[in-house]
Amino acid sequence: MSTKSKIFNSLYWKISGIFLVFTILLTIIFIYISVIFSSEYNQEAQQKINGEIAAGAIKEVSPIFVDGKVKEEAIKVLMHSMMAVHPSIEVYLLDPGGRILTFVVPGQDVKTEYVSLEPVKKFLGRSDDRIIKGDDPRNPGSPKIFSAAEIIEDGQLKGYMYIILASNQYTSTMAALENSFILKIGARSILISVLLTSMLGLLAIWIITRNLNKIISAFRSFKEGNHSVRINLQTGGELGNVAHTFNSMAETIQQNIIQLKSVEELRKELIANISHDLRSPIASIQGFTETILLKEDKLTENERKKYLEIILQNSENLSKLVNDLFELSKLESNPQMIQPEPIQVAELVQDVADKFQIIAREKNISINTIYSKSLPLVYADIQMTDRVFQNILDNAIKYCNPGDVVTIELELQKDSVLVKIADTGKGIAEDELPYIFTRYYKGSKTKGANSTGLGLAIVKKILDLHKSSIQVYSKINQGTRFEFQLPLYVVA
Ligand SMILES: Nc1ncnc2c1ncn2[C@@H]1O[C@H](COP(=O)(O)OP(=O)(O)OP(=O)(O)O)[C@@H](O)[C@H]1O
Ligand SMILES: [Mg+2]
């Protein structure tokens, strides 16, 4: 037997076993209680039906006392004839103090002289049908139901007629009947109710454990690596909840695994790209340094200068690449690193523009700025915003031809400042536009060594962290325009 079915079976049988034991126990208790109640009911009915039997008997033989003495013969005849009709009764004649004057009982084995009058008085004054039990002179300590009546003659209480309704003989007959009742009704009830409840119960338990089994096998399958397994239960309640929780947990884990895998892919791709980008400047530096060292005397002054310039250029490229990579990975690994503050965006733009004026002039490119002096403060990380301007301006100048114009415009909007940086340069082909913000993406015409393809990826990441987006509009040979918004500073 497999572990799976062992668990299922033991759980199934444990629950079923407990359930069956409880069913049988409850049935027995039910039968026991029914018997007790039916016996009580029987006695109540007896006392109610035969309650007036004592009063009737008195009427028959009245007067009972003649010259202060009991009319014994007449009474005994009556008593016997009563007992012939009701064999279960025992008849006693009591004096006003409860002493037994005469009696007719089978076997004549009366053990007490007195009968307690308290229950007799209660019986005579009763207003409801509750059972009242009185002394049984034949069985002291074992009270019985009875009927009683006062004997009043010549206006005086002369005594009581006291009739035990359920004699020894009667109660033992009852007990026998009850036993057979237990046997008959009990056996049938046990059989029918145990069978019915067991069938329904076992079916219910089977349905529950079947669902549990589904859950267990889903867990096991997931543990064994099948991350797409889900539990399909057509039930609500606790088990439905467990299934639902499992499904959403499995979904999250599966998504995380997919994400981890793609991060891992990206990491591999990055390492490949980085090593490729690092290799060429390093090889170039190495090659030219070796040449200078080997041909020390044979090199002309001009050649040496040219080689050293190449080495310097490559070192600068290397340093830019390393810095950009470092910056991007810092932004990606720690999104909390932005520290927004209220900034004068016009001032910032002017500073960046001034910084780029020198290279722009060298390339005969002009930089214009358009903004209102009364622009409100924006809320952004000043260094990162500066980096955004620098990277976009760097591109604008890099991809412009002499005579082109770069314009930076700031426009106040409802709750932000719209930044537009436009150039009249080479432009970007339509099919390349969707990729320019992807890291390492360099346009097809961008073959220069001083290009890492990281500039716009950094821009996008920084604006993402500011919850802002960037748009680009470009036409080949006409120019390019970048647009993004910076949120206005709101005084708390
Ligand atoms: N103003 C622009 N005009 C024309 N093409 C542009 C402009 N800005 C970006 N591009 C194109 O988008 C590509 C990606 O730009 P990005 O700034 O990310 O990388 P890069 O400029 O090639 O390298 P880096 O900025 O890291 O030195 C560029 O290679 C270029 O083809
Ligand atoms: Mg760039």
Short mmCIF file of C-alpha atoms and ligand atoms in Angstrom, two decimals:
data_model
loop_
_atom_site.label_atom_id
_atom_site.label_comp_id
_atom_site.label_asym_id
_atom_site.label_seq_id
_atom_site.Cartn_x
_atom_site.Cartn_y
_atom_site.Cartn_z
CA MET A 1 0.00 0.00 0.00
CA SER A 2 1.41 3.42 -0.91
CA THR A 3 2.01 6.08 1.76
CA LYS A 4 -0.64 8.16 0.07
CA SER A 5 -3.42 5.62 0.46
CA LYS A 6 -2.16 4.75 3.96
CA ILE A 7 -2.69 8.34 5.11
CA PHE A 8 -6.01 8.55 3.33
CA ASN A 9 -7.23 5.25 4.69
CA SER A 10 -6.12 5.80 8.25
CA LEU A 11 -7.73 9.22 8.29
CA TYR A 12 -10.88 7.89 6.68
CA TRP A 13 -11.14 4.95 9.07
CA LYS A 14 -10.27 6.98 12.14
CA ILE A 15 -13.05 9.46 11.45
CA SER A 16 -15.45 6.69 10.43
CA GLY A 17 -14.61 4.63 13.55
CA ILE A 18 -15.22 7.55 15.90
CA PHE A 19 -18.40 8.37 14.02
CA LEU A 20 -19.73 4.80 14.28
CA VAL A 21 -18.96 4.53 18.00
CA PHE A 22 -20.77 7.81 18.61
CA THR A 23 -23.75 6.72 16.56
CA ILE A 24 -24.12 3.48 18.51
CA LEU A 25 -23.64 5.23 21.86
CA LEU A 26 -26.21 7.88 21.00
CA THR A 27 -28.69 5.24 19.87
CA ILE A 28 -28.30 3.32 23.13
CA ILE A 29 -28.73 6.52 25.17
CA PHE A 30 -31.76 7.41 23.10
CA ILE A 31 -33.38 4.01 23.71
CA TYR A 32 -32.59 4.10 27.42
CA ILE A 33 -34.14 7.56 27.79
CA SER A 34 -37.19 6.47 25.75
CA VAL A 35 -37.74 3.47 28.04
CA ILE A 36 -37.46 5.57 31.20
CA PHE A 37 -39.88 8.13 29.82
CA SER A 38 -42.32 5.57 28.58
CA SER A 39 -42.32 3.86 32.00
CA GLU A 40 -42.92 7.23 33.70
CA TYR A 41 -45.68 7.96 31.24
CA ASN A 42 -47.22 4.57 31.88
CA GLN A 43 -47.30 5.13 35.62
CA GLU A 44 -48.73 8.62 35.18
CA ALA A 45 -51.46 7.20 32.93
CA GLN A 46 -52.20 4.43 35.43
CA GLN A 47 -52.55 6.86 38.30
CA LYS A 48 -54.73 9.14 36.18
CA ILE A 49 -57.03 6.38 34.94
CA ASN A 50 -57.31 4.59 38.26
CA GLY A 51 -57.09 7.67 40.48
CA GLU A 52 -60.75 7.45 41.55
CA ILE A 53 -60.78 3.70 42.21
CA ALA A 54 -60.46 4.15 46.00
CA ALA A 55 -63.34 6.65 46.15
CA GLY A 56 -65.51 4.26 44.08
CA ALA A 57 -64.75 1.35 46.39
CA ILE A 58 -65.77 3.36 49.47
CA LYS A 59 -69.14 4.16 47.89
CA GLU A 60 -69.75 0.45 47.26
CA VAL A 61 -69.34 -0.71 50.87
CA SER A 62 -70.31 2.44 52.75
CA PRO A 63 -70.67 2.52 55.71
CA ILE A 64 -67.35 0.84 56.43
CA PHE A 65 -67.38 1.31 60.15
CA VAL A 66 -70.24 -0.11 62.19
CA ASP A 67 -70.17 0.66 65.91
CA GLY A 68 -66.60 1.86 65.54
CA LYS A 69 -65.49 -1.44 63.99
CA VAL A 70 -64.51 -2.25 60.45
CA LYS A 71 -67.06 -4.23 58.45
CA GLU A 72 -64.31 -6.63 57.58
CA GLU A 73 -66.16 -9.38 55.75
CA ALA A 74 -68.02 -7.08 53.38
CA ILE A 75 -64.87 -5.13 52.71
CA LYS A 76 -62.74 -8.18 51.99
CA VAL A 77 -65.34 -9.43 49.51
CA LEU A 78 -65.22 -6.10 47.73
CA MET A 79 -61.48 -5.98 47.86
CA HIS A 80 -61.15 -9.45 46.38
CA SER A 81 -63.61 -8.71 43.61
CA MET A 82 -61.66 -5.54 42.81
CA MET A 83 -58.44 -7.47 42.68
CA ALA A 84 -60.09 -10.02 40.41
CA VAL A 85 -60.70 -7.22 37.90
CA HIS A 86 -57.36 -5.45 38.59
CA PRO A 87 -54.89 -8.16 39.59
CA SER A 88 -52.15 -5.61 39.92
CA ILE A 89 -53.73 -3.71 42.81
CA GLU A 90 -53.28 -4.08 46.56
CA VAL A 91 -55.92 -2.64 48.87
CA TYR A 92 -55.35 -1.22 52.37
CA LEU A 93 -57.71 0.34 54.89
CA LEU A 94 -55.97 2.93 57.05
CA ASP A 95 -57.06 4.73 60.22
CA PRO A 96 -56.81 8.57 60.28
CA GLY A 97 -53.21 8.23 61.58
CA GLY A 98 -52.06 6.01 58.70
CA ARG A 99 -52.09 2.71 60.63
CA ILE A 100 -53.11 -0.28 58.52
CA LEU A 101 -56.48 -1.60 59.83
CA THR A 102 -56.95 -4.29 57.22
CA PHE A 103 -55.62 -5.20 53.78
CA VAL A 104 -55.98 -7.58 50.88
CA VAL A 105 -52.72 -8.38 49.14
CA PRO A 106 -51.42 -11.47 47.40
CA GLY A 107 -49.24 -13.48 49.78
CA GLN A 108 -50.23 -11.39 52.84
CA ASP A 109 -46.59 -10.40 53.30
CA VAL A 110 -47.15 -6.86 54.59
CA LYS A 111 -44.03 -5.61 56.36
CA THR A 112 -45.06 -2.28 57.86
CA GLU A 113 -47.84 -1.22 60.17
CA TYR A 114 -48.12 2.30 58.96
CA VAL A 115 -48.41 4.09 55.66
CA SER A 116 -47.04 7.63 55.46
CA LEU A 117 -49.95 10.05 55.08
CA GLU A 118 -47.95 12.81 53.49
CA PRO A 119 -48.19 11.47 49.90
CA VAL A 120 -51.82 10.47 50.57
CA LYS A 121 -52.72 14.05 51.52
CA LYS A 122 -50.77 15.35 48.54
CA PHE A 123 -52.74 12.96 46.33
CA LEU A 124 -56.06 14.08 47.74
CA GLY A 125 -55.21 17.74 47.30
CA ARG A 126 -53.50 17.37 43.88
CA SER A 127 -54.33 19.83 41.12
CA ASP A 128 -52.29 18.42 38.22
CA ASP A 129 -51.46 15.02 36.74
CA ARG A 130 -48.00 14.68 38.23
CA ILE A 131 -47.12 11.20 39.51
CA ILE A 132 -47.36 10.88 43.30
CA LYS A 133 -45.81 7.80 44.82
CA GLY A 134 -46.60 6.48 48.27
CA ASP A 135 -45.35 3.77 50.66
CA ASP A 136 -45.65 0.18 49.58
CA PRO A 137 -46.11 -1.77 52.84
CA ARG A 138 -44.87 -4.91 51.13
CA ASN A 139 -41.70 -3.20 49.89
CA PRO A 140 -40.64 -0.46 52.28
CA GLY A 141 -38.32 2.00 50.54
CA SER A 142 -39.73 1.28 47.10
CA PRO A 143 -42.59 3.79 46.58
CA LYS A 144 -45.43 2.99 44.19
CA ILE A 145 -48.26 4.83 42.47
CA PHE A 146 -51.55 4.59 44.32
CA SER A 147 -55.12 5.77 44.63
CA ALA A 148 -56.57 6.98 47.92
CA ALA A 149 -59.80 8.37 49.31
CA GLU A 150 -60.97 9.68 52.71
CA ILE A 151 -63.58 7.64 54.57
CA ILE A 152 -65.95 10.17 56.08
CA GLU A 153 -68.86 8.78 58.09
CA ASP A 154 -71.14 10.66 60.44
CA GLY A 155 -69.32 13.82 59.45
CA GLN A 156 -66.08 12.45 60.81
CA LEU A 157 -62.81 11.30 59.15
CA LYS A 158 -62.69 7.62 59.97
CA GLY A 159 -59.72 6.64 57.84
CA TYR A 160 -58.48 6.15 54.28
CA MET A 161 -58.89 3.62 51.52
CA TYR A 162 -55.32 3.22 50.11
CA ILE A 163 -54.82 1.22 46.92
CA ILE A 164 -51.39 0.46 45.46
CA LEU A 165 -51.89 0.55 41.69
CA ALA A 166 -48.66 -1.10 40.58
CA SER A 167 -48.07 -4.05 42.84
CA ASN A 168 -44.87 -6.14 42.91
CA GLN A 169 -46.43 -8.52 40.50
CA TYR A 170 -47.45 -5.67 38.24
CA THR A 171 -44.04 -3.93 38.29
CA SER A 172 -42.21 -7.13 37.52
CA THR A 173 -44.60 -7.74 34.60
CA MET A 174 -43.90 -4.18 33.51
CA ALA A 175 -40.16 -4.76 33.82
CA ALA A 176 -40.45 -7.85 31.67
CA LEU A 177 -42.51 -5.96 29.15
CA GLU A 178 -40.04 -3.11 29.22
CA ASN A 179 -37.21 -5.55 28.64
CA SER A 180 -38.92 -6.95 25.64
CA PHE A 181 -39.73 -3.40 24.58
CA ILE A 182 -36.03 -2.56 24.82
CA LEU A 183 -35.21 -5.65 22.86
CA LYS A 184 -37.76 -5.08 20.17
CA ILE A 185 -37.71 -1.33 19.72
CA GLY A 186 -34.05 -1.05 20.73
CA ALA A 187 -32.77 -3.63 18.32
CA ARG A 188 -34.84 -2.26 15.50
CA SER A 189 -33.94 1.36 16.27
CA ILE A 190 -30.28 0.52 16.58
CA LEU A 191 -30.32 -1.36 13.34
CA ILE A 192 -32.28 1.20 11.35
CA SER A 193 -30.69 4.34 12.79
CA VAL A 194 -27.13 2.94 12.80
CA LEU A 195 -27.56 1.71 9.25
CA LEU A 196 -29.07 4.93 7.96
CA THR A 197 -26.80 7.35 9.83
CA SER A 198 -23.79 5.20 9.11
CA MET A 199 -24.49 5.13 5.42
CA LEU A 200 -25.05 8.88 5.23
CA GLY A 201 -22.17 9.60 7.63
CA LEU A 202 -19.69 7.38 5.83
CA LEU A 203 -20.70 8.97 2.55
CA ALA A 204 -20.13 12.46 4.01
CA ILE A 205 -16.77 11.42 5.49
CA TRP A 206 -15.79 9.88 2.17
CA ILE A 207 -16.60 13.14 0.37
CA ILE A 208 -14.59 15.16 2.90
CA THR A 209 -11.57 12.84 2.88
CA ARG A 210 -11.73 12.63 -0.92
CA ASN A 211 -11.36 16.43 -1.02
CA LEU A 212 -8.58 16.23 1.56
CA ASN A 213 -6.92 13.62 -0.59
CA LYS A 214 -7.09 15.98 -3.58
CA ILE A 215 -5.42 18.69 -1.48
CA ILE A 216 -2.70 16.32 -0.21
CA SER A 217 -1.85 15.09 -3.70
CA ALA A 218 -1.70 18.69 -5.01
CA PHE A 219 0.76 19.59 -2.23
CA ARG A 220 2.84 16.53 -3.01
CA SER A 221 2.84 17.24 -6.74
CA PHE A 222 3.87 20.85 -6.08
CA LYS A 223 6.67 19.68 -3.78
CA GLU A 224 7.89 17.37 -6.55
CA GLY A 225 8.27 20.34 -8.90
CA ASN A 226 4.95 20.57 -10.72
CA HIS A 227 4.40 24.25 -9.99
CA SER A 228 1.40 24.56 -12.28
CA VAL A 229 -0.74 22.14 -10.23
CA ARG A 230 -3.95 23.70 -8.84
CA ILE A 231 -6.75 22.28 -6.67
CA ASN A 232 -10.17 22.24 -8.25
CA LEU A 233 -12.71 21.76 -5.42
CA GLN A 234 -16.42 22.28 -5.99
CA THR A 235 -16.92 23.16 -2.34
CA GLY A 236 -16.79 26.24 -0.12
CA GLY A 237 -16.10 26.13 3.62
CA GLU A 238 -12.77 25.35 5.25
CA LEU A 239 -11.52 22.88 2.64
CA GLY A 240 -12.54 25.25 -0.15
CA ASN A 241 -10.58 27.92 1.68
CA VAL A 242 -7.52 25.69 1.98
CA ALA A 243 -7.73 24.93 -1.75
CA HIS A 244 -8.13 28.61 -2.59
CA THR A 245 -5.19 29.60 -0.37
CA PHE A 246 -3.06 26.85 -1.89
CA ASN A 247 -3.95 28.02 -5.40
CA SER A 248 -3.04 31.64 -4.74
CA MET A 249 0.15 30.60 -2.89
CA ALA A 250 1.13 28.34 -5.80
CA GLU A 251 0.37 31.17 -8.23
CA THR A 252 2.63 33.60 -6.32
CA ILE A 253 5.45 31.06 -6.02
CA GLN A 254 5.17 30.17 -9.70
CA GLN A 255 5.27 33.84 -10.70
CA ASN A 256 8.29 34.41 -8.44
CA ILE A 257 10.08 31.44 -9.98
CA ILE A 258 9.37 32.75 -13.50
CA GLN A 259 10.58 36.19 -12.44
CA LEU A 260 13.71 34.76 -10.83
CA LYS A 261 14.42 32.81 -13.99
CA SER A 262 14.07 35.93 -16.14
CA VAL A 263 16.25 37.94 -13.74
CA GLU A 264 18.81 35.17 -14.01
CA GLU A 265 18.58 35.35 -17.83
CA LEU A 266 18.99 39.11 -17.68
CA ARG A 267 21.98 38.78 -15.39
CA LYS A 268 23.68 36.35 -17.78
CA GLU A 269 22.94 38.66 -20.72
CA LEU A 270 24.29 41.64 -18.77
CA ILE A 271 27.51 39.92 -17.87
CA ALA A 272 27.98 38.93 -21.50
CA ASN A 273 27.34 42.53 -22.63
CA ILE A 274 29.54 44.08 -19.98
CA SER A 275 32.45 41.79 -20.66
CA HIS A 276 32.11 42.51 -24.36
CA ASP A 277 32.04 46.27 -23.77
CA LEU A 278 34.95 46.14 -21.37
CA ARG A 279 37.05 43.91 -23.57
CA SER A 280 37.51 46.29 -26.52
CA PRO A 281 38.74 49.40 -24.65
CA ILE A 282 40.98 47.21 -22.44
CA ALA A 283 42.42 45.45 -25.50
CA SER A 284 43.01 48.81 -27.16
CA ILE A 285 44.74 50.29 -24.07
CA GLN A 286 46.83 47.16 -23.71
CA GLY A 287 47.80 47.09 -27.42
CA PHE A 288 48.84 50.73 -27.67
CA THR A 289 50.74 50.68 -24.36
CA GLU A 290 52.71 47.62 -25.53
CA THR A 291 53.45 49.29 -28.86
CA ILE A 292 54.77 52.41 -27.10
CA LEU A 293 56.95 50.26 -24.83
CA LEU A 294 58.26 47.99 -27.60
CA LYS A 295 58.91 50.64 -30.22
CA GLU A 296 60.04 53.25 -27.75
CA ASP A 297 62.89 54.64 -29.93
CA LYS A 298 61.35 54.01 -33.29
CA LEU A 299 58.16 56.03 -32.73
CA THR A 300 57.89 59.59 -33.95
CA GLU A 301 56.68 62.23 -31.53
CA ASN A 302 53.40 62.49 -33.44
CA GLU A 303 52.79 58.74 -33.35
CA ARG A 304 53.48 58.57 -29.63
CA LYS A 305 51.05 61.46 -29.03
CA LYS A 306 48.38 59.79 -31.19
CA TYR A 307 48.75 56.46 -29.34
CA LEU A 308 48.59 58.14 -25.96
CA GLU A 309 45.45 60.00 -27.02
CA ILE A 310 43.86 56.70 -28.05
CA ILE A 311 44.78 55.21 -24.67
CA LEU A 312 43.29 58.23 -22.90
CA GLN A 313 40.12 58.09 -24.98
CA ASN A 314 39.68 54.37 -24.22
CA SER A 315 40.30 54.90 -20.50
CA GLU A 316 37.63 57.61 -20.53
CA ASN A 317 35.20 55.26 -22.28
CA LEU A 318 35.98 52.53 -19.79
CA SER A 319 35.47 54.86 -16.89
CA LYS A 320 32.13 56.11 -18.36
CA LEU A 321 30.92 52.57 -18.88
CA VAL A 322 31.83 51.50 -15.37
CA ASN A 323 30.23 54.62 -13.89
CA ASP A 324 27.02 54.23 -15.91
CA LEU A 325 26.73 50.56 -15.01
CA PHE A 326 27.33 51.30 -11.39
CA GLU A 327 24.70 54.03 -11.44
CA LEU A 328 22.09 51.88 -13.15
CA SER A 329 22.60 48.91 -10.86
CA LYS A 330 22.43 51.24 -7.85
CA LEU A 331 19.09 52.61 -9.10
CA GLU A 332 17.74 49.14 -9.76
CA SER A 333 18.82 47.54 -6.52
CA ASN A 334 17.79 50.38 -4.25
CA PRO A 335 14.65 52.18 -5.41
CA GLN A 336 14.46 53.98 -2.05
CA MET A 337 17.61 55.92 -2.80
CA ILE A 338 15.86 58.95 -4.35
CA GLN A 339 15.64 61.91 -2.02
CA PRO A 340 13.17 64.41 -3.42
CA GLU A 341 13.39 68.06 -2.36
CA PRO A 342 11.90 71.33 -3.58
CA ILE A 343 14.04 72.52 -6.51
CA GLN A 344 14.18 75.51 -8.88
CA VAL A 345 13.99 73.57 -12.12
CA ALA A 346 14.72 76.67 -14.30
CA GLU A 347 17.98 77.25 -12.46
CA LEU A 348 18.96 73.62 -12.85
CA VAL A 349 18.21 73.69 -16.60
CA GLN A 350 20.24 76.87 -17.03
CA ASP A 351 23.24 75.33 -15.22
CA VAL A 352 23.19 72.18 -17.38
CA ALA A 353 22.75 74.24 -20.56
CA ASP A 354 25.71 76.45 -19.60
CA LYS A 355 27.85 73.40 -18.93
CA PHE A 356 27.09 71.99 -22.42
CA GLN A 357 27.60 75.35 -24.19
CA ILE A 358 31.35 74.72 -24.65
CA ILE A 359 31.05 71.40 -26.52
CA ALA A 360 27.99 72.71 -28.35
CA ARG A 361 29.91 75.71 -29.63
CA GLU A 362 32.77 73.46 -30.71
CA LYS A 363 30.29 71.55 -32.87
CA ASN A 364 28.58 74.77 -33.96
CA ILE A 365 25.34 73.81 -32.28
CA SER A 366 23.30 76.36 -30.33
CA ILE A 367 21.39 75.64 -27.11
CA ASN A 368 18.30 77.72 -26.29
CA THR A 369 16.30 77.74 -23.09
CA ILE A 370 12.67 78.89 -22.81
CA TYR A 371 11.02 79.26 -19.39
CA SER A 372 9.21 81.71 -17.18
CA LYS A 373 11.20 83.26 -14.34
CA SER A 374 8.26 82.76 -11.98
CA LEU A 375 8.08 78.97 -12.33
CA PRO A 376 7.09 77.33 -9.03
CA LEU A 377 9.32 74.79 -7.30
CA VAL A 378 9.23 71.15 -8.38
CA TYR A 379 9.69 68.20 -6.05
CA ALA A 380 12.48 65.90 -7.22
CA ASP A 381 15.91 64.49 -6.41
CA ILE A 382 18.22 67.27 -7.59
CA GLN A 383 21.22 65.15 -8.57
CA MET A 384 19.15 62.61 -10.43
CA THR A 385 17.17 65.28 -12.28
CA ASP A 386 20.47 66.87 -13.25
CA ARG A 387 21.56 63.47 -14.60
CA VAL A 388 18.37 63.21 -16.68
CA PHE A 389 19.03 66.62 -18.28
CA GLN A 390 22.68 65.76 -18.89
CA ASN A 391 21.98 62.44 -20.59
CA ILE A 392 19.29 63.88 -22.88
CA LEU A 393 21.37 66.96 -23.74
CA ASP A 394 24.42 64.79 -24.31
CA ASN A 395 22.41 62.79 -26.87
CA ALA A 396 20.97 65.91 -28.48
CA ILE A 397 24.43 67.33 -29.10
CA LYS A 398 25.97 63.97 -29.99
CA TYR A 399 23.30 63.26 -32.63
CA CYS A 400 23.16 66.80 -34.11
CA ASN A 401 25.00 68.16 -37.10
CA PRO A 402 26.76 71.54 -37.15
CA GLY A 403 24.23 74.35 -37.43
CA ASP A 404 21.50 72.41 -35.58
CA VAL A 405 19.62 73.86 -32.63
CA VAL A 406 18.78 72.34 -29.24
CA THR A 407 15.89 73.87 -27.29
CA ILE A 408 14.99 73.22 -23.66
CA GLU A 409 11.54 74.46 -22.78
CA LEU A 410 9.77 74.44 -19.39
CA GLU A 411 5.99 74.74 -19.41
CA LEU A 412 3.86 75.12 -16.29
CA GLN A 413 0.95 72.69 -16.14
CA LYS A 414 -1.80 72.04 -13.57
CA ASP A 415 0.32 70.15 -11.04
CA SER A 416 3.61 69.72 -12.82
CA VAL A 417 6.23 71.33 -15.00
CA LEU A 418 6.43 69.85 -18.50
CA VAL A 419 10.02 69.59 -19.75
CA LYS A 420 10.57 69.50 -23.55
CA ILE A 421 14.08 68.95 -24.94
CA ALA A 422 14.08 69.16 -28.72
CA ASP A 423 16.82 69.09 -31.33
CA THR A 424 16.93 69.52 -35.08
CA GLY A 425 19.43 66.66 -35.45
CA LYS A 426 19.57 63.28 -37.16
CA GLY A 427 16.39 61.91 -35.63
CA ILE A 428 15.57 58.28 -34.82
CA ALA A 429 14.06 55.75 -37.24
CA GLU A 430 10.50 54.79 -36.34
CA ASP A 431 11.31 51.12 -35.91
CA GLU A 432 14.10 51.96 -33.44
CA LEU A 433 12.01 54.26 -31.26
CA PRO A 434 10.53 51.51 -29.02
CA TYR A 435 14.01 50.30 -28.04
CA ILE A 436 15.96 53.45 -27.25
CA PHE A 437 15.22 53.22 -23.48
CA THR A 438 16.39 49.62 -23.30
CA ARG A 439 19.77 49.22 -21.68
CA TYR A 440 22.64 48.63 -24.11
CA TYR A 441 20.51 49.68 -27.04
CA LYS A 442 22.46 51.81 -29.48
CA GLY A 443 20.88 53.13 -32.67
CA SER A 444 21.97 51.56 -35.95
CA LYS A 445 23.87 54.74 -36.82
CA THR A 446 25.50 55.01 -33.42
CA LYS A 447 28.76 53.23 -33.94
CA GLY A 448 30.98 55.63 -32.00
CA ALA A 449 33.14 54.10 -29.29
CA ASN A 450 32.01 56.73 -26.81
CA SER A 451 28.56 55.18 -26.56
CA THR A 452 27.38 52.59 -24.04
CA GLY A 453 23.64 52.55 -24.79
CA LEU A 454 22.95 53.13 -21.10
CA GLY A 455 22.16 56.89 -21.14
CA LEU A 456 18.41 56.69 -21.79
CA ALA A 457 17.99 53.52 -19.68
CA ILE A 458 19.29 55.57 -16.73
CA VAL A 459 16.95 58.46 -17.64
CA LYS A 460 13.93 56.16 -17.73
CA LYS A 461 14.82 54.47 -14.45
CA ILE A 462 15.22 57.82 -12.67
CA LEU A 463 11.89 59.10 -14.00
CA ASP A 464 10.22 55.79 -13.03
CA LEU A 465 11.43 56.34 -9.49
CA HIS A 466 9.86 59.81 -9.61
CA LYS A 467 6.63 58.16 -10.85
CA SER A 468 6.97 60.12 -14.08
CA SER A 469 7.09 58.83 -17.64
CA ILE A 470 9.03 59.98 -20.68
CA GLN A 471 7.79 60.36 -24.27
CA VAL A 472 9.82 60.64 -27.42
CA TYR A 473 8.80 62.12 -30.77
CA SER A 474 11.24 61.85 -33.64
CA LYS A 475 11.53 62.04 -37.41
CA ILE A 476 14.57 60.92 -39.26
CA ASN A 477 16.71 63.88 -40.42
CA GLN A 478 14.27 66.34 -38.84
CA GLY A 479 14.96 66.05 -35.17
CA THR A 480 13.91 64.53 -31.88
CA ARG A 481 11.90 65.76 -28.91
CA PHE A 482 11.81 64.24 -25.43
CA GLU A 483 9.04 65.19 -22.99
CA PHE A 484 8.55 64.41 -19.32
CA GLN A 485 6.90 65.96 -16.28
CA LEU A 486 8.24 66.90 -12.87
CA PRO A 487 5.66 67.21 -10.06
CA LEU A 488 5.13 70.62 -8.44
CA TYR A 489 6.18 70.97 -4.83
CA VAL A 490 3.09 71.05 -2.61
CA VAL A 491 3.54 72.66 0.81
CA ALA A 492 2.18 70.20 3.35
N1 LIG B 1 18.57 63.12 -29.63
C1 LIG B 1 18.75 62.02 -30.32
N2 LIG B 1 18.84 62.03 -31.66
C2 LIG B 1 19.00 60.93 -32.36
N3 LIG B 1 19.13 59.68 -31.82
C3 LIG B 1 19.08 59.61 -30.50
C4 LIG B 1 18.88 60.75 -29.68
N4 LIG B 1 18.87 60.31 -28.38
C5 LIG B 1 19.05 59.00 -28.42
N5 LIG B 1 19.17 58.55 -29.66
C6 LIG B 1 19.34 57.13 -30.09
O1 LIG B 1 19.04 56.32 -28.99
C7 LIG B 1 20.09 55.42 -28.67
C8 LIG B 1 20.17 55.18 -27.19
O2 LIG B 1 20.54 56.34 -26.51
P1 LIG B 1 21.36 56.25 -25.17
O3 LIG B 1 21.57 57.61 -24.65
O4 LIG B 1 20.65 55.29 -24.29
O5 LIG B 1 22.67 55.53 -25.60
P2 LIG B 1 23.91 56.16 -26.30
O6 LIG B 1 23.74 57.61 -26.46
O7 LIG B 1 24.11 55.35 -27.53
O8 LIG B 1 25.07 55.83 -25.27
P3 LIG B 1 25.41 56.60 -23.92
O9 LIG B 1 24.37 57.65 -23.73
O10 LIG B 1 25.38 55.56 -22.89
O11 LIG B 1 26.77 57.14 -24.14
C9 LIG B 1 21.29 56.10 -29.21
O12 LIG B 1 22.30 55.16 -29.54
C10 LIG B 1 20.74 56.81 -30.44
O13 LIG B 1 20.70 55.94 -31.54
MG MG B 2 23.32 58.85 -24.77
#
